[in-house]
PDB file of C-alpha atoms and ligand atoms in Angstrom:
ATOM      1  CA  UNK A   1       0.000   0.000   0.000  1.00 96.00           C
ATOM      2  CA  UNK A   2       1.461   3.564  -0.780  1.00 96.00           C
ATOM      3  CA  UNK A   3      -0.257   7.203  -0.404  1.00 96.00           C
ATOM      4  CA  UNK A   4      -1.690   6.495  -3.975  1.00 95.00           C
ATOM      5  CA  UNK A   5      -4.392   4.066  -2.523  1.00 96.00           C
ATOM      6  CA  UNK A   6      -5.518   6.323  -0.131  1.00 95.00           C
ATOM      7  CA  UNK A   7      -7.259   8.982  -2.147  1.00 92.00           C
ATOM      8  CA  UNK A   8      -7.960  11.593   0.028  1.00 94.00           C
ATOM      9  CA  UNK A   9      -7.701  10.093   3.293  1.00 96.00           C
ATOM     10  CA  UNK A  10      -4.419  10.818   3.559  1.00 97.00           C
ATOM     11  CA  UNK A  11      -3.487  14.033   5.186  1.00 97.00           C
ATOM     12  CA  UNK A  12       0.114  14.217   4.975  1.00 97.00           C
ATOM     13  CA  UNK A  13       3.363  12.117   5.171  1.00 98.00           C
ATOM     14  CA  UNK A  14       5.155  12.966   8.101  1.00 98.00           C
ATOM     15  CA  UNK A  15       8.247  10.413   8.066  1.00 98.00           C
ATOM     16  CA  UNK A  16       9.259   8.870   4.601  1.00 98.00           C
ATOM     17  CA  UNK A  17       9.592   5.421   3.662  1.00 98.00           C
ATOM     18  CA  UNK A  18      13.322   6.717   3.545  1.00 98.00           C
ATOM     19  CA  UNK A  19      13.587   8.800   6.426  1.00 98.00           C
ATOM     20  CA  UNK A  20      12.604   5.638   8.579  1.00 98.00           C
ATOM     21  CA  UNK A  21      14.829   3.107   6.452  1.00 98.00           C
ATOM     22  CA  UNK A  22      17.871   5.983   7.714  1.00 98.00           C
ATOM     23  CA  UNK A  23      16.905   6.208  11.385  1.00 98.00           C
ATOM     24  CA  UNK A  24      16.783   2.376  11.409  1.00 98.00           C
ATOM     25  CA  UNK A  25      20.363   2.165  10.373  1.00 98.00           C
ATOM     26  CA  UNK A  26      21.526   4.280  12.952  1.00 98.00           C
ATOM     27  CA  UNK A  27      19.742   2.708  15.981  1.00 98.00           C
ATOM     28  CA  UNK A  28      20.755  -0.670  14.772  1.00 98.00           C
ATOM     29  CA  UNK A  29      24.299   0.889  14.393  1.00 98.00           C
ATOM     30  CA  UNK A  30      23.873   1.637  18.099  1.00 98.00           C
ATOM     31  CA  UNK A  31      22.828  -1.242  18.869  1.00 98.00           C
ATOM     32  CA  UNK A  32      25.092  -3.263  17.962  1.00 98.00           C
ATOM     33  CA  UNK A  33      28.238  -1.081  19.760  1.00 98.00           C
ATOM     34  CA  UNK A  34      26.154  -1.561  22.780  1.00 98.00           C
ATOM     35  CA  UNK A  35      25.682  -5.057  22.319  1.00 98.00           C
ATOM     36  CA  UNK A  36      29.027  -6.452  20.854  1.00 98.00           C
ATOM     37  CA  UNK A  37      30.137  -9.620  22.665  1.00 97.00           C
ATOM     38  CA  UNK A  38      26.496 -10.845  23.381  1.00 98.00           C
ATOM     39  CA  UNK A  39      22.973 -11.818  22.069  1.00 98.00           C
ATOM     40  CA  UNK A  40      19.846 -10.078  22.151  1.00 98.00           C
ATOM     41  CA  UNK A  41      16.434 -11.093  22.468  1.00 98.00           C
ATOM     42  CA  UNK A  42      14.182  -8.889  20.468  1.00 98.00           C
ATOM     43  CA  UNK A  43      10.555  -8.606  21.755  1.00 98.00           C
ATOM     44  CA  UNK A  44       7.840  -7.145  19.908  1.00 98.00           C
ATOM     45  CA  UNK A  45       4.749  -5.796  20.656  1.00 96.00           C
ATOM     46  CA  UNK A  46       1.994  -6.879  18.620  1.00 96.00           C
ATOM     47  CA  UNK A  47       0.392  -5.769  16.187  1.00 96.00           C
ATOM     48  CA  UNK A  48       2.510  -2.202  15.800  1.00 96.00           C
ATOM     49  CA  UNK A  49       5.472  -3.232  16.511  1.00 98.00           C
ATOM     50  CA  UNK A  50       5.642  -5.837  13.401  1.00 98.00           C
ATOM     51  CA  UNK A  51       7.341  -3.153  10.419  1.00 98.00           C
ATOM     52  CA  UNK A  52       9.797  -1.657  13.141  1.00 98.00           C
ATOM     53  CA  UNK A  53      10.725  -5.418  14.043  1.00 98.00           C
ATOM     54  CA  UNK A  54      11.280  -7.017  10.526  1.00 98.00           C
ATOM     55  CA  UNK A  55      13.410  -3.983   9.681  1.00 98.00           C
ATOM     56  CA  UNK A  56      15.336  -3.159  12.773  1.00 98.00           C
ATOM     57  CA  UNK A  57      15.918  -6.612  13.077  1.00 98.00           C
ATOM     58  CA  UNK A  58      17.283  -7.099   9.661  1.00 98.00           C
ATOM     59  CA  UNK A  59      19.845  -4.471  10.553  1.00 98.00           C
ATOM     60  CA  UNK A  60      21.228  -5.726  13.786  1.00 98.00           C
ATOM     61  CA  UNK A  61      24.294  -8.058  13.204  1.00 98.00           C
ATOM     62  CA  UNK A  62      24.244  -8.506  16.795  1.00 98.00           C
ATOM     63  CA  UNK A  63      22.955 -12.763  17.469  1.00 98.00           C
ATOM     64  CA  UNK A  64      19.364 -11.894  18.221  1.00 98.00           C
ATOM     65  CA  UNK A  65      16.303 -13.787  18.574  1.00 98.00           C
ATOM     66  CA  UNK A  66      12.553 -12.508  18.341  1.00 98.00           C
ATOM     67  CA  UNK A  67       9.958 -13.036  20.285  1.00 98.00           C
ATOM     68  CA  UNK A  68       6.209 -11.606  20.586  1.00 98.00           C
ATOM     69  CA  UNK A  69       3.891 -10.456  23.657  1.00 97.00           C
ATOM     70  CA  UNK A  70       0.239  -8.998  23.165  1.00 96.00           C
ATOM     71  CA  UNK A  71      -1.126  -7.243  25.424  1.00 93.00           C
ATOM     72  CA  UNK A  72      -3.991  -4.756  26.170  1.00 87.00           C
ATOM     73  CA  UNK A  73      -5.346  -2.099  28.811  1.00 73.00           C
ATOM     74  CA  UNK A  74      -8.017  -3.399  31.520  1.00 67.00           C
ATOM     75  CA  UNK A  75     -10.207  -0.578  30.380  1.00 60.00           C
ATOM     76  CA  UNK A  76     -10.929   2.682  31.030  1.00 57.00           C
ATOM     77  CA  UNK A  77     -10.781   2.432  34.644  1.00 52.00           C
ATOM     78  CA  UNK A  78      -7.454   1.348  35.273  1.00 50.00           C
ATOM     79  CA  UNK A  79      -5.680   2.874  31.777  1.00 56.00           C
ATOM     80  CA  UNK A  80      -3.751   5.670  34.183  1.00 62.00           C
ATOM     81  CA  UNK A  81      -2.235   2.830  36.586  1.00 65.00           C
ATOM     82  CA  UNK A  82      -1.127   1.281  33.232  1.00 68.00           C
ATOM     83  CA  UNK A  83      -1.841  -2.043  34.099  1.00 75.00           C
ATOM     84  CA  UNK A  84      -1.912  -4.299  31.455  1.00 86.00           C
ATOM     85  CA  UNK A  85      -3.473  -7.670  30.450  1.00 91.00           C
ATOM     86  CA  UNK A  86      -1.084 -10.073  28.764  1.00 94.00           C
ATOM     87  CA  UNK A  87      -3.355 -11.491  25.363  1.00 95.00           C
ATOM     88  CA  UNK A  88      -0.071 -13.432  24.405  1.00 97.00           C
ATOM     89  CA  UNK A  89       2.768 -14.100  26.946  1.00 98.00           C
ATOM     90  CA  UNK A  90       6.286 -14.679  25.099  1.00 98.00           C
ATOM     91  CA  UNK A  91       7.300 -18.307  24.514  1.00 97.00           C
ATOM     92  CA  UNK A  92      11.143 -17.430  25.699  1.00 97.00           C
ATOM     93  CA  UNK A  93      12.573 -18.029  29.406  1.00 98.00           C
ATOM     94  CA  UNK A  94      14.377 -14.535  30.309  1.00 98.00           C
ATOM     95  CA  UNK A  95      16.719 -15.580  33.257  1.00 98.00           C
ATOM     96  CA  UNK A  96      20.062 -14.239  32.450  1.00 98.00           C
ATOM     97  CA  UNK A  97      18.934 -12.669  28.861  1.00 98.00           C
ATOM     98  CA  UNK A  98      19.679  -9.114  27.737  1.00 98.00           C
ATOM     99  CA  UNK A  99      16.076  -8.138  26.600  1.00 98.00           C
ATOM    100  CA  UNK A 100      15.390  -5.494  23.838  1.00 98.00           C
ATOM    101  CA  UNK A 101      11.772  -4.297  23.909  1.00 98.00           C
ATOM    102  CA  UNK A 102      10.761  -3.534  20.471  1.00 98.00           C
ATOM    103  CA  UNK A 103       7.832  -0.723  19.803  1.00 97.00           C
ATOM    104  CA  UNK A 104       6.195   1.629  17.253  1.00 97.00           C
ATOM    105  CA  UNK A 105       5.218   4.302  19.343  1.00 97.00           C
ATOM    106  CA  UNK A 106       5.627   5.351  23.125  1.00 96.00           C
ATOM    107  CA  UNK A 107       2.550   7.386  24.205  1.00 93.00           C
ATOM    108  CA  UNK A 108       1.799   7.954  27.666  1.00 93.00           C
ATOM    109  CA  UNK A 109       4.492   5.793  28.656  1.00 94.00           C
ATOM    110  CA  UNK A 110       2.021   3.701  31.160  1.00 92.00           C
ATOM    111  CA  UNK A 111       2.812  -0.038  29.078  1.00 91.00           C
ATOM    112  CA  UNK A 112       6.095   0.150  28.351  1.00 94.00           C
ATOM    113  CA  UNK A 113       6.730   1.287  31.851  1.00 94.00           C
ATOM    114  CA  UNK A 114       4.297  -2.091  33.097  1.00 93.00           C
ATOM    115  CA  UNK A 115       5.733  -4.130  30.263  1.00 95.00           C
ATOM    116  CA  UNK A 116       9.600  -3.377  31.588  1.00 96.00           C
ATOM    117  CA  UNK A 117       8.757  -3.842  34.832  1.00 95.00           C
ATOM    118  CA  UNK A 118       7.466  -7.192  34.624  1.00 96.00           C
ATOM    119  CA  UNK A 119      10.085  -8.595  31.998  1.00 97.00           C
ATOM    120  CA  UNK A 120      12.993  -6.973  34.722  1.00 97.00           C
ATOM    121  CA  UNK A 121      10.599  -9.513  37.159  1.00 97.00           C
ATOM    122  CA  UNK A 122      11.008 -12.242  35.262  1.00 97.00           C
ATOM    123  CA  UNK A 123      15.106 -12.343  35.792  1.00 97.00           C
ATOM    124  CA  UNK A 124      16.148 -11.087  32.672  1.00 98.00           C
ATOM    125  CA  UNK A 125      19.864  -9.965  32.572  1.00 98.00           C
ATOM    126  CA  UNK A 126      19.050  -6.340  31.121  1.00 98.00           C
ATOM    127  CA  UNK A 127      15.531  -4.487  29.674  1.00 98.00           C
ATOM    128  CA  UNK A 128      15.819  -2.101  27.319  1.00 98.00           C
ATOM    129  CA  UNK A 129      13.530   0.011  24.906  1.00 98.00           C
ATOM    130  CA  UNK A 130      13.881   0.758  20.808  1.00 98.00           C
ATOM    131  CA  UNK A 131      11.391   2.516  19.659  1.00 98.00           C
ATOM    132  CA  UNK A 132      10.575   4.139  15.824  1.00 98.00           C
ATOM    133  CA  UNK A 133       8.499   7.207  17.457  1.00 98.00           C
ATOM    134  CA  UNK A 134       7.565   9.245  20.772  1.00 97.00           C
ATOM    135  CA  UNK A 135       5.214  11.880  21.803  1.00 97.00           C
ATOM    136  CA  UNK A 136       6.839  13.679  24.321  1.00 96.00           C
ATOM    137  CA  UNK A 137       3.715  15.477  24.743  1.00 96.00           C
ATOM    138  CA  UNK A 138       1.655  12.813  26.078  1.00 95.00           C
ATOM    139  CA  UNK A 139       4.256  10.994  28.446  1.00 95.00           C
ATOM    140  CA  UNK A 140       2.089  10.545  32.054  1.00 94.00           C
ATOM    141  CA  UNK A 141       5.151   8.404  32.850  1.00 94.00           C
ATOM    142  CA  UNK A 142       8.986   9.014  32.208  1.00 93.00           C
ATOM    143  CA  UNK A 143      10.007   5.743  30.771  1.00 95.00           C
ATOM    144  CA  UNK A 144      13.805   5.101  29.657  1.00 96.00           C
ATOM    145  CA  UNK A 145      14.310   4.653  25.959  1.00 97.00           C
ATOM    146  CA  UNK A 146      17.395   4.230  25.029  1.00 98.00           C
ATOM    147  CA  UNK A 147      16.577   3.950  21.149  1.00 98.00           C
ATOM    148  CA  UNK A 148      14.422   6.184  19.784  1.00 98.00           C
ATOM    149  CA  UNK A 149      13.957   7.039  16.365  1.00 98.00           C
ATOM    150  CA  UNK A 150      11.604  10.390  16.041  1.00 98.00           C
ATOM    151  CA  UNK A 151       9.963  12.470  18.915  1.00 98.00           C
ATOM    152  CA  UNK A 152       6.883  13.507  17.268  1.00 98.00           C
ATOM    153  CA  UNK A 153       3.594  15.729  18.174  1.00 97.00           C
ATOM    154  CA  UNK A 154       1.258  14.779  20.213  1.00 96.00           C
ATOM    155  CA  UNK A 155      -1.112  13.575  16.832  1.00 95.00           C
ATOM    156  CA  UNK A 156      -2.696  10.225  15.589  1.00 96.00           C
ATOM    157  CA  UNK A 157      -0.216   8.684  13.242  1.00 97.00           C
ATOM    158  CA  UNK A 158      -1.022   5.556  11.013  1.00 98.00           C
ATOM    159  CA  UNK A 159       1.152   3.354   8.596  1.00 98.00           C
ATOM    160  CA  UNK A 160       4.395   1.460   9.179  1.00 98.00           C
ATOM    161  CA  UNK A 161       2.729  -0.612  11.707  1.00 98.00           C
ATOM    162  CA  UNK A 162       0.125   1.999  13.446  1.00 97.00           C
ATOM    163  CA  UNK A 163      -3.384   1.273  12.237  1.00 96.00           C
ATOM    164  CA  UNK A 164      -6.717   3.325  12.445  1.00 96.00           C
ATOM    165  CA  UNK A 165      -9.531   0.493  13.069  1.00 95.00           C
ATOM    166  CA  UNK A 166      -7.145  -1.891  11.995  1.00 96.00           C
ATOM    167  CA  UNK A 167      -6.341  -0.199   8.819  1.00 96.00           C
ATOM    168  CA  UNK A 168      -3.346   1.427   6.914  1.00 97.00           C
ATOM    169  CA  UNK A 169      -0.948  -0.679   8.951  1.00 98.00           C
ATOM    170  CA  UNK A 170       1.091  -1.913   5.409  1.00 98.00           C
ATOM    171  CA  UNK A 171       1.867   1.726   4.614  1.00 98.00           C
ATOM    172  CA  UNK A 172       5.986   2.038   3.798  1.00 98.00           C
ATOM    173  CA  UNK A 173       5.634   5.654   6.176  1.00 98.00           C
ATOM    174  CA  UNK A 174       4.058   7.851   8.873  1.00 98.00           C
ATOM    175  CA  UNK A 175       1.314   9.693   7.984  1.00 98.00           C
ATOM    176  CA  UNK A 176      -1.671  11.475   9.459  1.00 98.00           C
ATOM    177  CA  UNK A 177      -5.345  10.933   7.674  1.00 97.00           C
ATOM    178  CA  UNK A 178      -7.831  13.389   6.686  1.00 97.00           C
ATOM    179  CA  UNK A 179     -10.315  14.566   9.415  1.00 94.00           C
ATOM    180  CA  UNK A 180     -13.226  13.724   7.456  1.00 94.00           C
ATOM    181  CA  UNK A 181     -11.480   9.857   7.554  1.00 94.00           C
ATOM    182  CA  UNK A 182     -12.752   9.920  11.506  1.00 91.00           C
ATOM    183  CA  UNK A 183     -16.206  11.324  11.379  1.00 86.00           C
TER     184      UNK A 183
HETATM  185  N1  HPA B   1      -1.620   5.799  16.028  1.00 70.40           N
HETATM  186  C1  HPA B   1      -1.979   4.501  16.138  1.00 70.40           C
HETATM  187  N2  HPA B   1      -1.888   3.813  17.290  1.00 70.40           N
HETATM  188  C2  HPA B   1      -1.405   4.462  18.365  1.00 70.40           C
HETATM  189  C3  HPA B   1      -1.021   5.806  18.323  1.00 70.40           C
HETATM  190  C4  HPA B   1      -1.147   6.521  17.097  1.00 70.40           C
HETATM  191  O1  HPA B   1      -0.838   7.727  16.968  1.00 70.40           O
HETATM  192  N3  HPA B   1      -0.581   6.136  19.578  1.00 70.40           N
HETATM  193  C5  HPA B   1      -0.723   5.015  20.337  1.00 70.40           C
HETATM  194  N4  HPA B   1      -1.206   3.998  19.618  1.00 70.40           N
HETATM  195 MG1   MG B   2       2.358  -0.586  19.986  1.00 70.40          MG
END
């Protein structure tokens, strides 16, 4: 899917297919100083997280291997204590591993904060965050990243992962859509 499918639903392309495919290079760059001498396991969060993980994981000459979680928020009444429910639980034993979470986008912070918590629980050796994009203005949490592709405003994205109702997830960049796309 490109921005010629989407008619006028798109509003306007914020990061390029190429400006991504850059970024990518230099966190896995990064990566793999920080890295050298020992193997990572990549862990995803599903769905977004899919495009940043096939690429970023492409890139990484680092041993790594990938792994998936899927979780979701318990609802409106517990979304600001960020806990989470776990939908799919990784299939990987952490004791002792040096754990890379893997994400699209860090909003208010709450689940990765929850997510790295509970991985650091489960023994692993070292917990850290990449992430493609960040909206600084809608942290409610400070959570470390030490990866981090583009700080972004605080707007609804879609493509490269990020979907609106499940759509526009298999766009190559980071777009906005068209008001009238929501009403
Ligand atoms: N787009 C899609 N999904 C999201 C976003 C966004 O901007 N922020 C958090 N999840
Ligand atoms: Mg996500």
């Amino acid at each position: 899917m490109d921005a010629n499918d989407m008619g006028n639903a798109l509003e306007k392309v914020l990061i390029s297919e190429q400006e991504i495919k850059d970024k990518l290079a230099q966190m896995a760059k990064k990566i793999d100083e920080d890295y050298r001498g020992r193997e990572i396991l990549l862990v995803g969060v599903l769905k977004g997280a899919t495009m940043v993980m096939a690429d970023l994981a492409r890139l990484i000459h680092t041993p790594a291997e990938i792994d998936w979680m899927a979780v979701s928020s318990y609802g409106a009444a517990t979304k600001s204590s960020g806990v989470v429910k776990i939908l799919k639980d990784l299939d990987s034993d952490l004791t002792g591993r040096d754990v890379l979470i893997v994400e699209d986008v860090i909003d208010s912070g709450l689940t990765l904060d929850w997510l790295t918590r509970n991985l650091s629980s489960r023994g692993a050796a070292s917990v850290e965050i990449a992430a493609l994009l960040r909206k600084p203005e809608a942290a409610k949490v400070e959570v470390e990243v030490k990866y981090i592709g583009f700080d972004i405003p605080d707007e609804f994205v879609i493509g490269y992962g990020l979907d609106y109702a499940e759509k526009y997830r298999n766009l190559p960049f980071v777009g906005t859509l068209a008001p009238q796309v929501y009403q």
